[in-house]
CSV table of C-alpha atoms in Angstrom, one decimal:
chain,number,residue,atom,x,y,z
A,1,MET,CA,196.6,164.0,73.1
A,2,ILE,CA,200.4,164.5,73.7
A,3,ASN,CA,202.1,167.6,72.4
A,4,ARG,CA,204.8,167.1,69.9
A,5,PRO,CA,206.5,170.7,70.0
A,6,ASN,CA,209.3,170.1,67.5
A,7,TYR,CA,206.6,169.6,64.4
A,8,LEU,CA,204.6,172.8,65.9
A,9,GLN,CA,208.3,174.9,65.9
A,10,GLN,CA,208.6,174.0,62.3
A,11,LEU,CA,205.2,175.3,61.3
A,12,LYS,CA,204.8,178.1,63.5
A,13,PRO,CA,207.3,180.3,61.1
A,14,PHE,CA,205.2,179.4,58.3
A,15,ILE,CA,201.9,180.4,59.5
A,16,ASN,CA,200.1,183.4,57.4
A,17,THR,CA,202.7,182.6,54.6
A,18,PRO,CA,202.0,182.4,51.2
A,19,LEU,CA,203.7,178.9,51.1
A,20,ILE,CA,201.3,175.6,51.4
A,21,LYS,CA,202.6,173.6,54.2
A,22,VAL,CA,202.9,169.7,52.9
A,23,ILE,CA,203.0,167.4,56.4
A,24,THR,CA,204.2,164.4,55.4
A,25,GLY,CA,204.9,161.0,56.4
A,26,ILE,CA,204.3,157.0,57.3
A,27,ARG,CA,200.0,156.6,57.8
A,28,ARG,CA,199.8,156.4,61.5
A,29,SER,CA,203.2,158.4,62.6
A,30,GLY,CA,200.9,161.0,64.1
A,31,LYS,CA,200.4,163.7,61.0
A,32,SER,CA,196.1,164.2,61.9
A,33,THR,CA,197.4,165.2,65.7
A,34,VAL,CA,200.0,167.6,64.3
A,35,MET,CA,196.8,169.3,62.7
A,36,LYS,CA,195.0,169.2,65.5
A,37,LEU,CA,197.5,170.7,67.7
A,38,LEU,CA,197.9,173.5,64.9
A,39,ARG,CA,194.5,174.1,65.0
A,40,ALA,CA,194.9,174.6,68.7
A,41,GLU,CA,197.7,176.8,68.2
A,42,LEU,CA,195.8,178.7,65.7
A,43,MET,CA,192.8,179.1,68.0
A,44,ALA,CA,195.4,180.2,70.9
A,45,GLN,CA,196.8,183.3,68.3
A,46,GLY,CA,193.3,184.7,68.7
A,47,ILE,CA,191.6,182.9,65.1
A,48,ALA,CA,188.4,182.4,65.2
A,49,GLU,CA,187.0,178.9,65.3
A,50,GLN,CA,184.7,179.4,61.9
A,51,GLN,CA,187.7,180.9,60.0
A,52,ILE,CA,189.7,177.3,60.4
A,53,ILE,CA,188.6,174.7,58.0
A,54,HIS,CA,189.6,171.1,58.9
A,55,ILE,CA,188.8,167.9,56.5
A,56,ASN,CA,190.0,164.7,57.3
A,57,PHE,CA,189.6,162.4,54.2
A,58,GLU,CA,190.2,159.4,55.7
A,59,SER,CA,186.8,160.2,57.9
A,60,PHE,CA,183.8,158.9,56.4
A,61,VAL,CA,182.3,162.4,57.1
A,62,PHE,CA,183.9,163.5,54.1
A,63,SER,CA,183.9,160.2,51.7
A,64,GLU,CA,181.4,161.7,49.1
A,65,PHE,CA,184.2,164.7,48.7
A,66,LYS,CA,187.1,162.6,47.1
A,67,THR,CA,187.3,164.3,43.7
A,68,ALA,CA,188.9,168.2,42.9
A,69,ASN,CA,185.4,169.6,41.6
A,70,LYS,CA,183.6,168.5,45.2
A,71,LEU,CA,186.1,169.6,47.2
A,72,TYR,CA,186.4,172.9,45.4
A,73,ALA,CA,182.4,173.2,46.1
A,74,LEU,CA,182.7,171.9,49.9
A,75,VAL,CA,185.4,174.5,50.8
A,76,LYS,CA,183.8,177.3,48.9
A,77,GLU,CA,180.5,176.9,51.0
A,78,LYS,CA,182.4,176.8,54.1
A,79,ILE,CA,184.2,180.4,53.2
A,80,GLN,CA,181.4,183.0,54.7
A,81,THR,CA,183.3,186.0,54.9
A,82,ALA,CA,186.4,188.1,53.6
A,83,ASP,CA,188.2,187.4,56.6
A,84,LYS,CA,191.2,185.0,56.0
A,85,TYR,CA,190.5,181.4,56.3
A,86,TYR,CA,193.1,178.2,57.7
A,87,LEU,CA,192.4,175.4,55.5
A,88,LEU,CA,193.8,172.1,56.9
A,89,LEU,CA,193.3,169.5,54.9
A,90,ASP,CA,194.4,165.5,55.9
A,91,GLU,CA,194.9,163.0,53.5
A,92,ILE,CA,194.8,165.1,50.4
A,93,GLN,CA,196.2,161.9,48.3
A,94,GLU,CA,192.9,160.4,48.8
A,95,VAL,CA,191.1,163.4,46.8
A,96,SER,CA,191.6,162.6,43.0
A,97,ASP,CA,193.2,165.5,41.2
A,98,TRP,CA,193.7,166.9,44.5
A,99,GLU,CA,196.4,169.2,43.1
A,100,LYS,CA,194.0,170.8,41.0
A,101,ALA,CA,191.6,171.8,43.8
A,102,VAL,CA,194.7,173.0,46.1
A,103,ASN,CA,196.0,175.4,43.2
A,104,ALA,CA,192.6,176.8,42.9
A,105,PHE,CA,192.5,177.3,46.4
A,106,MET,CA,195.4,179.9,46.5
A,107,VAL,CA,194.2,181.5,43.2
A,108,ASP,CA,190.5,182.2,44.2
A,109,PHE,CA,190.6,182.6,48.2
A,110,ASN,CA,192.5,184.2,51.1
A,111,LEU,CA,193.7,181.1,52.6
A,112,ASP,CA,196.7,179.7,55.0
A,113,LEU,CA,196.6,176.6,53.4
A,114,TYR,CA,198.1,172.9,55.2
A,115,ILE,CA,198.0,169.0,53.8
A,116,THR,CA,198.9,166.3,54.9
A,117,GLY,CA,199.8,163.3,52.6
A,118,SER,CA,201.3,159.5,53.3
A,119,ASN,CA,203.1,159.8,50.0
A,120,SER,CA,206.4,161.3,48.9
A,121,HIS,CA,204.9,161.4,45.5
A,122,LEU,CA,202.7,164.6,46.6
A,123,LEU,CA,206.2,166.4,46.6
A,124,SER,CA,207.5,164.9,43.1
A,125,SER,CA,205.3,165.3,39.7
A,126,GLU,CA,202.2,166.4,41.5
A,127,LEU,CA,203.3,169.4,43.1
A,128,SER,CA,206.0,170.2,40.9
A,129,THR,CA,203.7,170.8,37.8
A,130,TYR,CA,200.9,173.1,40.0
A,131,LEU,CA,203.3,174.7,42.7
A,132,ALA,CA,206.4,174.9,42.2
A,133,GLY,CA,208.0,177.1,44.4
A,134,ARG,CA,205.2,177.5,46.6
A,135,TYR,CA,205.4,174.8,49.4
A,136,VAL,CA,207.5,173.6,52.3
A,137,GLU,CA,207.7,170.3,53.5
A,138,ILE,CA,207.3,169.4,57.0
A,139,PRO,CA,208.3,165.8,57.3
A,140,ILE,CA,206.7,163.7,60.5
A,141,PHE,CA,208.2,160.8,61.7
A,142,THR,CA,207.3,158.2,64.0
A,143,LEU,CA,208.2,159.1,68.1
A,144,SER,CA,211.5,159.6,68.9
A,145,TYR,CA,212.8,158.3,72.3
A,146,GLN,CA,212.1,161.6,74.2
A,147,GLU,CA,208.7,161.6,73.0
A,148,PHE,CA,208.1,158.0,73.8
A,149,LEU,CA,208.9,158.7,77.2
A,150,ASP,CA,206.3,161.7,77.0
A,151,PHE,CA,203.6,159.3,76.2
A,152,LYS,CA,204.7,156.6,78.7
A,153,ALA,CA,204.4,159.1,81.3
A,154,GLY,CA,201.2,160.5,79.8
A,155,TYR,CA,199.2,157.6,78.6
A,156,THR,CA,200.1,155.1,81.3
A,157,ASN,CA,201.3,157.0,84.2
A,158,LYS,CA,204.1,154.8,84.7
A,159,THR,CA,207.1,156.1,85.8
A,160,VAL,CA,209.9,153.2,85.0
A,161,GLN,CA,213.1,154.4,86.6
A,162,ASN,CA,215.3,151.9,84.8
A,163,SER,CA,216.8,153.6,81.7
A,164,THR,CA,217.8,150.8,80.3
A,165,ALA,CA,214.4,149.1,80.4
A,166,LEU,CA,212.8,152.4,79.1
A,167,PHE,CA,215.3,152.0,76.3
A,168,ASN,CA,214.5,148.3,75.3
A,169,GLU,CA,211.0,148.7,75.2
A,170,TYR,CA,211.2,151.4,72.7
A,171,LEU,CA,213.4,149.3,70.9
A,172,GLN,CA,211.4,146.4,71.0
A,173,LYS,CA,208.5,148.0,70.0
A,174,GLY,CA,209.0,151.1,68.0
A,175,GLY,CA,207.5,154.7,67.6
A,176,PHE,CA,204.0,154.1,66.0
A,177,PRO,CA,202.1,156.8,68.1
A,178,MET,CA,199.2,154.4,68.5
A,179,VAL,CA,201.2,151.3,70.3
A,180,HIS,CA,202.0,153.7,73.4
A,181,THR,CA,198.6,155.3,74.0
A,182,ALA,CA,198.2,152.6,76.7
A,183,ASP,CA,200.6,149.8,78.0
A,184,TYR,CA,199.7,147.3,75.8
A,185,PRO,CA,201.9,143.4,75.6
A,186,GLN,CA,204.6,143.6,72.6
A,187,GLU,CA,202.3,140.7,70.6
A,188,THR,CA,199.4,143.2,70.8
A,189,VAL,CA,202.1,145.8,69.5
A,190,TYR,CA,203.0,143.9,66.7
A,191,LYS,CA,199.4,143.1,65.6
A,192,ILE,CA,198.9,146.5,65.6
A,193,VAL,CA,202.0,147.7,63.4
A,194,GLN,CA,201.1,144.7,61.0
A,195,ASP,CA,197.9,146.5,60.5
A,196,ILE,CA,199.5,149.7,59.9
A,197,TYR,CA,201.9,147.9,57.6
A,198,ALA,CA,199.7,145.9,55.5
A,199,SER,CA,197.5,149.4,54.7
A,200,VAL,CA,200.8,151.2,53.6
A,201,ILE,CA,201.5,148.5,51.6
A,202,LEU,CA,198.0,148.0,49.7
A,203,ARG,CA,196.9,151.9,49.6
A,204,ASP,CA,200.2,153.8,49.3
A,205,THR,CA,202.0,151.0,47.6
A,206,VAL,CA,200.3,148.7,45.4
A,207,GLN,CA,196.9,150.8,44.4
A,208,ARG,CA,198.9,154.4,44.2
A,209,HIS,CA,201.7,152.5,41.9
A,210,LYS,CA,199.5,150.0,40.6
A,211,ILE,CA,201.7,147.2,41.7
A,212,ARG,CA,200.5,143.8,39.4
A,213,ASP,CA,202.6,141.3,41.3
A,214,VAL,CA,202.4,141.8,45.1
A,215,GLU,CA,204.1,138.7,46.1
A,216,LEU,CA,207.1,139.9,44.3
A,217,LEU,CA,206.9,143.2,46.2
A,218,GLU,CA,206.4,141.3,49.5
A,219,ARG,CA,209.6,139.1,48.8
A,220,ILE,CA,211.8,143.2,48.1
A,221,VAL,CA,210.5,143.9,51.5
A,222,LYS,CA,211.7,141.3,53.4
A,223,TYR,CA,215.0,141.2,51.6
A,224,ALA,CA,215.6,144.8,52.0
A,225,PHE,CA,214.7,144.7,55.6
A,226,ASP,CA,217.0,141.2,56.5
A,227,ASN,CA,219.8,143.7,54.8
A,228,ILE,CA,219.0,146.7,57.3
A,229,GLY,CA,222.5,148.7,57.8
A,230,ASN,CA,223.8,146.8,54.8
A,231,THR,CA,224.2,148.4,51.2
A,232,PHE,CA,222.9,146.7,48.6
A,233,SER,CA,221.8,147.8,45.2
A,234,GLY,CA,218.8,146.9,42.8
A,235,LYS,CA,221.5,144.1,41.0
A,236,ASN,CA,221.8,142.8,44.2
A,237,VAL,CA,218.0,141.8,45.2
A,238,ALA,CA,217.7,140.6,41.0
A,239,ASP,CA,220.6,138.6,41.6
A,240,TYR,CA,219.4,137.1,44.8
A,241,PHE,CA,216.4,136.1,43.1
A,242,LYS,CA,218.0,134.8,40.4
A,243,SER,CA,220.3,132.5,42.6
A,244,GLN,CA,216.4,131.4,44.4
A,245,GLN,CA,215.6,130.3,40.7
A,246,ARG,CA,213.4,133.6,40.0
A,247,LYS,CA,214.4,135.8,37.4
A,248,VAL,CA,213.4,139.2,38.0
A,249,ASP,CA,214.3,142.6,35.9
A,250,VAL,CA,216.4,144.9,37.9
A,251,ASN,CA,214.4,148.1,36.9
A,252,THR,CA,211.2,146.4,38.4
A,253,VAL,CA,213.3,145.7,41.4
A,254,TYR,CA,214.3,149.5,41.3
A,255,ASN,CA,210.6,150.6,40.4
A,256,TYR,CA,209.5,148.6,43.7
A,257,LEU,CA,211.9,149.9,45.7
A,258,LYS,CA,210.8,153.2,44.8
A,259,ALA,CA,207.3,152.7,45.7
A,260,LEU,CA,208.4,151.6,49.2
A,261,GLU,CA,210.5,155.0,49.4
A,262,SER,CA,207.4,156.8,48.6
A,263,ALA,CA,205.0,155.3,51.0
A,264,PHE,CA,208.1,155.9,53.9
A,265,ILE,CA,208.3,152.2,54.3
A,266,LEU,CA,212.0,152.7,53.5
A,267,HIS,CA,214.3,155.8,53.0
A,268,ARG,CA,217.2,155.6,50.9
A,269,VAL,CA,220.5,156.8,52.0
A,270,GLU,CA,223.4,157.7,49.9
A,271,ARG,CA,227.3,157.0,50.0
A,272,PHE,CA,229.2,160.2,50.3
A,273,ASP,CA,233.1,160.0,49.2
A,274,LEU,CA,234.8,162.0,51.6
A,275,LYS,CA,237.9,162.3,50.0
A,276,GLY,CA,236.4,163.2,46.3
A,277,LYS,CA,234.0,165.2,48.3
A,278,GLU,CA,231.2,163.5,45.7
A,279,ILE,CA,227.8,161.4,46.0
A,280,LEU,CA,228.3,157.9,44.9
A,281,LYS,CA,225.5,156.5,43.2
A,282,THR,CA,226.0,152.6,44.0
A,283,GLN,CA,225.6,150.4,47.0
A,284,GLU,CA,223.2,152.3,48.9
A,285,LYS,CA,221.4,151.6,52.1
A,286,PHE,CA,218.0,151.3,53.2
A,287,TYR,CA,216.9,152.0,56.5
A,288,LEU,CA,213.1,151.2,57.7
A,289,GLY,CA,210.5,154.0,58.2
A,290,ASP,CA,209.7,152.5,61.8
A,291,VAL,CA,212.2,149.8,63.3
A,292,SER,CA,208.6,148.1,64.6
A,293,LEU,CA,207.8,147.2,61.0
A,294,LEU,CA,210.8,145.0,60.7
A,295,TYR,CA,209.3,142.8,64.0
A,296,ALA,CA,205.8,143.1,62.7
A,297,THR,CA,206.8,141.4,59.6
A,298,MET,CA,209.4,139.2,60.4
A,299,GLY,CA,209.7,139.0,64.2
A,300,PHE,CA,212.3,140.2,66.4
A,301,ARG,CA,215.6,139.4,64.9
A,302,THR,CA,218.6,139.9,67.4
A,303,SER,CA,220.9,138.8,64.5
A,304,LEU,CA,220.3,142.3,62.9
A,305,ILE,CA,220.4,144.1,66.1
A,306,ALA,CA,223.6,146.4,64.7
A,307,GLY,CA,221.6,147.6,61.9
A,308,ILE,CA,218.4,148.2,64.2
A,309,LEU,CA,220.7,150.3,66.5
A,310,GLU,CA,221.8,152.4,62.7
A,311,ASN,CA,218.0,152.8,61.8
A,312,LEU,CA,217.2,154.7,65.2
A,313,VAL,CA,220.2,157.2,64.7
A,314,TYR,CA,219.4,157.7,61.4
A,315,LEU,CA,215.5,158.5,62.0
A,316,GLU,CA,217.0,160.9,65.0
A,317,LEU,CA,219.3,162.8,62.8
A,318,LYS,CA,216.2,162.9,60.2
A,319,ARG,CA,214.0,164.7,63.2
A,320,ARG,CA,216.8,167.0,64.2
A,321,GLY,CA,216.6,168.4,60.4
A,322,TYR,CA,220.0,167.1,58.9
A,323,GLN,CA,220.9,165.7,55.6
A,324,VAL,CA,222.2,162.1,56.1
A,325,TYR,CA,225.1,160.0,53.6
A,326,ILE,CA,226.9,157.3,54.5
A,327,GLY,CA,230.9,158.1,54.4
A,328,LYS,CA,233.1,156.3,52.3
A,329,LEU,CA,236.5,156.5,53.0
A,330,GLY,CA,238.7,154.4,51.1
A,331,THR,CA,237.9,150.9,52.0
A,332,GLN,CA,236.5,152.2,55.5
A,333,GLU,CA,232.9,153.4,56.1
A,334,VAL,CA,231.4,155.9,57.9
A,335,ASP,CA,228.0,154.8,59.3
A,336,PHE,CA,226.8,158.4,58.8
A,337,VAL,CA,227.9,162.0,57.7
A,338,ALA,CA,225.1,164.4,58.7
A,339,GLN,CA,224.9,168.1,57.7
A,340,LYS,CA,223.0,170.8,58.3
A,341,GLN,CA,223.7,174.7,57.3
A,342,ASN,CA,227.5,174.9,58.9
A,343,GLU,CA,226.9,172.0,60.9
A,344,LYS,CA,228.6,168.6,60.3
A,345,LEU,CA,228.5,165.4,62.2
A,346,TYR,CA,230.1,161.7,61.9
A,347,ILE,CA,228.9,158.7,63.7
A,348,GLN,CA,229.2,155.4,63.8
A,349,VAL,CA,227.0,152.6,65.3
A,350,ALA,CA,228.1,149.4,66.9
A,351,TYR,CA,226.1,147.1,69.2
A,352,LYS,CA,228.8,147.0,72.0
A,353,LEU,CA,232.4,147.4,71.9
A,354,GLU,CA,233.1,144.1,73.2
A,355,SER,CA,236.6,143.3,71.9
A,356,GLU,CA,239.9,145.5,71.0
A,357,GLN,CA,239.3,144.6,67.2
A,358,THR,CA,235.7,146.2,67.7
A,359,VAL,CA,237.2,149.0,69.2
A,360,GLN,CA,239.7,149.5,66.3
A,361,ARG,CA,237.2,148.9,63.5
A,362,GLU,CA,234.6,151.9,65.0
A,363,PHE,CA,237.2,154.2,65.8
A,364,SER,CA,239.3,153.9,63.2
A,365,PRO,CA,237.5,155.6,59.8
A,366,LEU,CA,236.8,158.6,62.5
A,367,GLN,CA,241.0,159.0,63.6
A,368,VAL,CA,241.5,159.2,60.0
A,369,ILE,CA,239.1,162.1,59.4
A,370,THR,CA,241.1,165.4,60.1
A,371,ASP,CA,238.6,168.0,60.2
A,372,ASN,CA,237.2,169.3,64.1
A,373,TYR,CA,233.4,168.4,63.3
A,374,PRO,CA,232.1,166.4,66.4
A,375,LYS,CA,232.2,162.5,66.2
A,376,PHE,CA,231.0,159.9,67.9
A,377,VAL,CA,230.8,155.7,68.4
A,378,ILE,CA,227.1,155.2,69.6
A,379,THR,CA,226.4,151.9,71.2
A,380,MET,CA,224.4,149.9,73.8
A,381,ASP,CA,227.5,149.5,76.0
A,382,ASP,CA,226.5,150.9,79.9
A,383,PHE,CA,229.7,150.8,81.6
A,384,TRP,CA,232.6,151.6,79.2
A,385,GLN,CA,232.5,155.1,77.9
A,386,GLU,CA,235.8,156.1,77.4
A,387,ASN,CA,236.5,158.9,74.4
A,388,ILE,CA,239.3,158.1,72.2
A,389,ASP,CA,241.5,161.1,70.5
A,390,GLY,CA,238.3,163.6,70.9
A,391,ILE,CA,235.5,160.9,69.4
A,392,VAL,CA,232.6,161.0,71.7
A,393,HIS,CA,231.6,157.4,72.8
A,394,GLN,CA,228.0,157.4,74.2
A,395,HIS,CA,225.2,155.1,74.9
A,396,ILE,CA,222.1,155.5,72.7
A,397,GLY,CA,219.7,156.0,74.6
A,398,GLU,CA,222.0,159.0,76.0
A,399,PHE,CA,222.1,159.9,72.1
A,400,LEU,CA,218.8,160.0,71.2
A,401,LEU,CA,217.8,162.3,74.2
A,402,GLY,CA,220.7,165.0,73.7
A,403,THR,CA,220.3,168.1,72.1
A,404,LEU,CA,223.0,168.3,69.2
């Protein structure tokens, strides 16, 4: 089991606080492993093993405890003393009316409570009703580039000195932890990711949201994947289907996109008007929970390389705790405006700066911005690393390993 210290560092300040720690993320992103690491951390802090109750609802061992009443009875039975207990509940959405049990735990027992879930709906109507103001979210993402390197060293015992080859492997295999626990060939990786995708679509999208037209859902997924890095709206999707002689209601498109977001297959990014200082409600971008989902469902698409690189940068910014927007500056666009407390970054992402026109296109929006926050142009250029007007030009691998 490879350590993922970033998530433990986020959890540590909340240990022994009255807040419920809600760990969210797409299936197979490593939430259960983070729970195991947390369990080890608690024991390292001197918590007795019998005071830690860890239940994973994807395990057949707990298959009969899928209602709030049965879960409550199980936990009550395990609490033997007046000592503080640490309750770790994995994939809580598998339990019907789970939020009622969680609310009761906080009222009836002396607990420090942690839950994981593969659906962002955990943090909307359900938790807001029962647990408003009493929880903190820790989002888990698939492996960062640094974590990929850690897995590579820890599981395969391979040391590859060629950084370009390493980054290309990460680019083409994505970041699901499971695919990096051995030196799998690419076709095996995509088969594993196909199975993950099928599980997410079925359990966290179709069943969860009671979607009837699965074929339409799949078409919307492919449209979004095929437009990675491009702005579009639900109306654009409906108009596209109309051009294919298929009438689709715009509201249905939006509902399906929201369902895909809630399962972390897609991440919606709003546009921000840098002059008017307001969020725009049209023409958003959607990025994937992991780039390997694109390859597993549609094959590796070199025509989408710029959007794929944007996707990698977007996920890294989210891992580092930034709020991320697309910047609108008149007729120009800044790929990412990332904000965190008093920090701000402006980022352009491109495949390569192969012509003067490309250099002008990528640098000019950042040159117009007159504040003193850091500005980056991120590409896959290995040799051309010139900075212009204080704007840092950086290889994407170097950026992903940086410490902003």
